[in-house]
CSV table of C-alpha atoms in Angstrom, one decimal:
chain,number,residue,atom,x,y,z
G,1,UNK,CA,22.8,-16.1,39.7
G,2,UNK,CA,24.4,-16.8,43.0
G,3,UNK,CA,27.7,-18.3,42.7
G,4,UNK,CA,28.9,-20.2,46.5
G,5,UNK,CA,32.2,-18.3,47.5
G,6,UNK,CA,34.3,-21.4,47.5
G,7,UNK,CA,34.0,-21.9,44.0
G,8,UNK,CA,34.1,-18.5,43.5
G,9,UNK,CA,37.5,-18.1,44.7
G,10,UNK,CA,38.7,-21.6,43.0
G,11,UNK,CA,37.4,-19.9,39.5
G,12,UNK,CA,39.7,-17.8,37.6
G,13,UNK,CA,38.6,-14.3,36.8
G,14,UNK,CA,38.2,-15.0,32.7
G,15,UNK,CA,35.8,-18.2,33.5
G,16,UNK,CA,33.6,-16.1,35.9
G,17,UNK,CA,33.2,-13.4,33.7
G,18,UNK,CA,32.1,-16.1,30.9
G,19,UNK,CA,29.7,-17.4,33.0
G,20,UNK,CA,28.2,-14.3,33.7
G,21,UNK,CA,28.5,-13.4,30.3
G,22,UNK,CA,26.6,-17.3,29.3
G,23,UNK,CA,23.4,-16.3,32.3
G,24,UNK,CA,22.7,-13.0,31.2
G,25,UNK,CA,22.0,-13.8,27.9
G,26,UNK,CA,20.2,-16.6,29.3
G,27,UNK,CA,18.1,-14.2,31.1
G,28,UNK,CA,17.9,-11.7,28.0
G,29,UNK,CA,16.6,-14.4,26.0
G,30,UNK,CA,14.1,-15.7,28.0
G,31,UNK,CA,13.1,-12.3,28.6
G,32,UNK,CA,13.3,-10.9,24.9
G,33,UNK,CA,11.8,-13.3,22.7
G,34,UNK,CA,10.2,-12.4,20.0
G,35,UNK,CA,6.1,-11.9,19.6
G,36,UNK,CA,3.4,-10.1,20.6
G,37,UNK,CA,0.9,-10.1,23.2
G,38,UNK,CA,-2.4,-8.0,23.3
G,39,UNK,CA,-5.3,-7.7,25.4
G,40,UNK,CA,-8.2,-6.5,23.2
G,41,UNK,CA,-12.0,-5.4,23.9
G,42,UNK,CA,-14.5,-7.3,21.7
G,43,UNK,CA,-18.2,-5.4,21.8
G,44,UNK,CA,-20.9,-7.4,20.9
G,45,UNK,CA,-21.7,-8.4,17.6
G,46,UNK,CA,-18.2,-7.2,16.9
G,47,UNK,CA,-15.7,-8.8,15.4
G,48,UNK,CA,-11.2,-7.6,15.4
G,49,UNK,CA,-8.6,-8.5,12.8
G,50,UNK,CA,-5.0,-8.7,12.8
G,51,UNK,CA,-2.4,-9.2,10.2
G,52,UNK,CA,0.6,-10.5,9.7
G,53,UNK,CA,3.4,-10.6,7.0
G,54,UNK,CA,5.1,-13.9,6.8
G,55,UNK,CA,7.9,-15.6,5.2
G,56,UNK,CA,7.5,-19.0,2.9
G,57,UNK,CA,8.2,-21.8,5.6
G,58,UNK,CA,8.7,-19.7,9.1
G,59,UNK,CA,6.7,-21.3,12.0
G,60,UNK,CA,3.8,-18.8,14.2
G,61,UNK,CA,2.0,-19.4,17.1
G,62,UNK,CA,-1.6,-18.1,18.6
G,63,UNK,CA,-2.5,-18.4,22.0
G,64,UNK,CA,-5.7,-17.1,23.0
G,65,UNK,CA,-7.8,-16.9,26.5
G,66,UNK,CA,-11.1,-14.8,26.5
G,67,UNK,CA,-10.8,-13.1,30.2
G,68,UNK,CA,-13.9,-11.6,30.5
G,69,UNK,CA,-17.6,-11.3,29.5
G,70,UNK,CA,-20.6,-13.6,28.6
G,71,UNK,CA,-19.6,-17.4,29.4
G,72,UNK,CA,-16.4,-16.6,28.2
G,73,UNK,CA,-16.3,-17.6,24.7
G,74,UNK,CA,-15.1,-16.4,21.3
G,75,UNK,CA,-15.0,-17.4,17.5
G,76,UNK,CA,-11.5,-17.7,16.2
G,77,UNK,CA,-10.3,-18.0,12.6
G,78,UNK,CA,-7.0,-17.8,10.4
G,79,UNK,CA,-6.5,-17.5,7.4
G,80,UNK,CA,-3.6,-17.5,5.0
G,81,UNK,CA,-2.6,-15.0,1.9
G,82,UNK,CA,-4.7,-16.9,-0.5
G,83,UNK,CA,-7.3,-16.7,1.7
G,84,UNK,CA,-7.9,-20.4,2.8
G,85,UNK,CA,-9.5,-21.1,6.3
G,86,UNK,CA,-6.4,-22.8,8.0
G,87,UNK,CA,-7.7,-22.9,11.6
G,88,UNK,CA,-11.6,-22.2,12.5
G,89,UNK,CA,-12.9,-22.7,16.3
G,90,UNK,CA,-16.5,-21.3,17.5
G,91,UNK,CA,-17.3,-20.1,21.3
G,92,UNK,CA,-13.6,-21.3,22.5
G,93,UNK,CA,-12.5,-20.3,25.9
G,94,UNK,CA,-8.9,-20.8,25.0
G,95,UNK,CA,-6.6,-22.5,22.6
G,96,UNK,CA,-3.5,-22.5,21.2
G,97,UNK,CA,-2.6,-22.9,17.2
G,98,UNK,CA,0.8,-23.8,15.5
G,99,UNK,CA,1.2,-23.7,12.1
G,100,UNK,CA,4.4,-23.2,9.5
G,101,UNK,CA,3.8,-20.8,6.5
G,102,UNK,CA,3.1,-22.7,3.4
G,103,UNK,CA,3.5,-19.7,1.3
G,104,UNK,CA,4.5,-15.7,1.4
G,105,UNK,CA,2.3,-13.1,2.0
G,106,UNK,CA,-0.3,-11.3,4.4
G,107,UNK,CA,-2.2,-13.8,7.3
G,108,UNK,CA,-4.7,-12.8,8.8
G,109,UNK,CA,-6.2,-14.2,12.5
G,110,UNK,CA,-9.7,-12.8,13.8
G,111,UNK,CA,-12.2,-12.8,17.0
G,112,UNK,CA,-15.7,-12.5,16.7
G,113,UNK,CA,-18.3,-12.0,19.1
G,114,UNK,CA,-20.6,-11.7,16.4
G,115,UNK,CA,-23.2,-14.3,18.2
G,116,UNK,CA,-23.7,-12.6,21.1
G,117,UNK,CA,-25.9,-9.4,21.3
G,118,UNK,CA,-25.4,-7.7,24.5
G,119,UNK,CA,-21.8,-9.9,26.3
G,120,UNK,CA,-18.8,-8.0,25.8
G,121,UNK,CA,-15.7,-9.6,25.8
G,122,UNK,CA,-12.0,-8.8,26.7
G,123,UNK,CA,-9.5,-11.3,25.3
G,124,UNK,CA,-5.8,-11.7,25.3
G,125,UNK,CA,-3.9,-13.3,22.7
G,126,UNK,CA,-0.3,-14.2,22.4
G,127,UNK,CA,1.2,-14.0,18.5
G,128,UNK,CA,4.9,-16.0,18.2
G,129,UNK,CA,6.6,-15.8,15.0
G,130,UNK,CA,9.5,-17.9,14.4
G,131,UNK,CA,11.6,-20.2,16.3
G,132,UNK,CA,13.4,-18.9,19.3
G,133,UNK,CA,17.7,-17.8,18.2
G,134,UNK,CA,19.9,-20.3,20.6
G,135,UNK,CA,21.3,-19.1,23.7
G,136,UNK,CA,24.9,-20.0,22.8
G,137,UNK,CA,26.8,-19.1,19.0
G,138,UNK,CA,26.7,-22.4,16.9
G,139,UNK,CA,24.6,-24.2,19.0
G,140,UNK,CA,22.8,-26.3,16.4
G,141,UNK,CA,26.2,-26.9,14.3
G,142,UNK,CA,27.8,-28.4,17.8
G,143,UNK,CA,29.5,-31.7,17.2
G,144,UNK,CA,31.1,-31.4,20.5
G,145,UNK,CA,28.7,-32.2,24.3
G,146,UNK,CA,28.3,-29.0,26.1
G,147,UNK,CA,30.4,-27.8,28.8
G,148,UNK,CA,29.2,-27.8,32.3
G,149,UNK,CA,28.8,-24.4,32.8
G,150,UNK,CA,27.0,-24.0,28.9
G,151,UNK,CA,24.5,-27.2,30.0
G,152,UNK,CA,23.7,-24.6,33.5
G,153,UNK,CA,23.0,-21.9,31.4
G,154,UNK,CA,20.7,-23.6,29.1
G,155,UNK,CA,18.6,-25.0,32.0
G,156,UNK,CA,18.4,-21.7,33.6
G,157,UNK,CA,17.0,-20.4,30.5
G,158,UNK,CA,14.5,-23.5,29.9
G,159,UNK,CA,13.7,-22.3,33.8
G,160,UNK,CA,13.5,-18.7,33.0
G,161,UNK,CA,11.0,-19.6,30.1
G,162,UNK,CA,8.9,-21.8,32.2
G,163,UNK,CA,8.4,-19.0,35.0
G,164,UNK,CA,7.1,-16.6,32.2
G,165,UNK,CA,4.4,-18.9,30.8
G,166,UNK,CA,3.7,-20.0,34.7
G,167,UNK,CA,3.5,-15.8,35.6
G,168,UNK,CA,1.3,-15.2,32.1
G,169,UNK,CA,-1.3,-18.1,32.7
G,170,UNK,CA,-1.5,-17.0,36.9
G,171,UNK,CA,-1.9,-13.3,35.5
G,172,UNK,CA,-4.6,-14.2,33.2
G,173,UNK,CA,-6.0,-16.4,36.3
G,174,UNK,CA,-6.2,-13.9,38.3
G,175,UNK,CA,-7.6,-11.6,36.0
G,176,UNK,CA,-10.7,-13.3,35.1
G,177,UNK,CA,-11.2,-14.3,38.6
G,178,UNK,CA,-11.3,-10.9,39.5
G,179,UNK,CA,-13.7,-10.5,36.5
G,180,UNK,CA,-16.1,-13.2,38.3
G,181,UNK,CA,-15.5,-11.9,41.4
G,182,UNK,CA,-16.4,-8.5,40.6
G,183,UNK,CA,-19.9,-9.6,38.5
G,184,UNK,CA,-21.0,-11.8,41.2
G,185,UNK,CA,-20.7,-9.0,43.3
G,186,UNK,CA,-22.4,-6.3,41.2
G,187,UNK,CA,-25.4,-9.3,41.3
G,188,UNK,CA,-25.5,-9.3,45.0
G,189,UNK,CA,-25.6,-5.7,45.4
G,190,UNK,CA,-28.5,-5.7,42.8
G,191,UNK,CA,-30.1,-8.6,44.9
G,192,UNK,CA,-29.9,-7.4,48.3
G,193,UNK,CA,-31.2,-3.9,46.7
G,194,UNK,CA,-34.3,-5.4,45.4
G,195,UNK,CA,-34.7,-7.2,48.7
G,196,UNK,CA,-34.3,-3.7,50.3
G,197,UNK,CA,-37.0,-2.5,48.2
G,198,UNK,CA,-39.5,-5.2,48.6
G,199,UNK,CA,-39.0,-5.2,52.4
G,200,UNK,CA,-39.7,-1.2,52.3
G,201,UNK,CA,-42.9,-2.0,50.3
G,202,UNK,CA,-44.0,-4.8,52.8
G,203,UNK,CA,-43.5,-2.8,55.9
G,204,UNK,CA,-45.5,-0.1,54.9
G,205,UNK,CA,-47.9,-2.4,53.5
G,206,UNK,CA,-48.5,-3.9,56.8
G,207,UNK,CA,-48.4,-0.8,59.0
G,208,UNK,CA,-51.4,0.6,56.2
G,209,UNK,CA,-53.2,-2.5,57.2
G,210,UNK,CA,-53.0,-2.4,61.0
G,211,UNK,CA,-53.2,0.9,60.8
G,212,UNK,CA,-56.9,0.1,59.2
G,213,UNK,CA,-57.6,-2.5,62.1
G,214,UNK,CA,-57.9,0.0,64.6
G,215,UNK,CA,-59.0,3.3,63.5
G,216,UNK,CA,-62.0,4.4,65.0
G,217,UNK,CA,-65.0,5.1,62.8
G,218,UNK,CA,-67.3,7.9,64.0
G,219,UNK,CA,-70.7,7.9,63.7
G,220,UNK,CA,-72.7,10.5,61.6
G,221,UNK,CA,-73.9,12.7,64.3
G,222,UNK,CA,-77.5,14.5,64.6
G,223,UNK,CA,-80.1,13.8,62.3
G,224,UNK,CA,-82.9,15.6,60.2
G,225,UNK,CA,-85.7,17.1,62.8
G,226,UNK,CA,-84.4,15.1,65.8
């Protein structure tokens, strides 16, 4: 964070230090919060599970975007330690779940591909647990407005945060653009190769035939006693 050298001279040497102090864990906390993200390959007619110990009443989060393969679909379910359904979706491209832990225990979140026989799929999926630890000590107890310099801090982290999901959802842009690019090329090069053969077959075909036009037929010579 940049600071203009005016006010950096006007500032005493305790306040800039603070403010430092106030960005960089601004920074480390947008940068450091707590989940997990995966990019898995799903074969066909395959299906992955996951699990997850939770605490009675902590909040998670699933994010999901298939990337690559078939029409980009997948079946996604969740289910809880008692093993109730708590969030079913078929042949999603993408969505995102929230849900707060009604009880302790084990949850469990799976992808199928299981309807499709020959597509194989990559997906990424993003697994929050919790809600994210305030910036500044006693935040939440506050009964006093921020300072100046704590309401920057918190609107460079709300910043920071919104660059990371803008850098995740280009990334995952990107990378099943590249995935489209990359099969739409394979099935030109397959195209132009079966054009390749079929104009071999034809030219030959056609030289064969003209050839036949003018080749000269000889007559049987000399007969029997003649």
């Amino acid at each position: 964070v940049s600071i203009p050298g005016s006010v950096r001279g006007a500032m005493p040497g305790s306040v800039r230090g603070a403010l430092r102090t106030l960005c960089l864990a601004a920074l480390l906390g947008a940068l450091g919060a707590g989940g997990t993200e995966l990019t898995l390959e799903l074969p066909d007619s395959a299906q992955r599970c996951f699990h997850q110990e939770l605490e009675s009443g902590i909040k998670f989060t699933l994010d999901y975007q298939v990337i690559s393969g078939g029409h980009y679909d997948v079946d996604c379910y969740v289910e809880d330690p008692n093993g109730k359904t708590i969030y079913q979706e078929t042949k999603k491209q993408y969505d995102s779940f929230s849900h707060h832990a009604e009880v302790k225990g084990v949850y469990t979140f799976c992808f199928s591909n299981e309807f499709s026989t020959f597509s194989h799929k990559t997906v990424y999926f993003d697994f929050q647990v919790g809600d994210e630890p305030p910036i500044l000590p006693d935040m939440n107890n506050r009964v006093t407005a921020l300072t100046q310099m704590e309401s920057a801090c918190v609107t460079i982290h709300e910043m920071l945060n919104a660059v990371i999901d803008s850098q995740t959802h280009y990334r995952l842009r990107e990378a099943q653009d590249r995935s489209r690019a990359e099969e739409l090329n394979g099935r030109v090069s397959y195209w132009s190769l079966g054009e390749t053969l079929i104009l071999f077959v034809v030219s030959i075909g056609q030289v064969m035939l003209l050839k036949s036009f003018f080749t000269e037929k000889r007559p049987i010579s000399g007969r029997a006693g003649t």
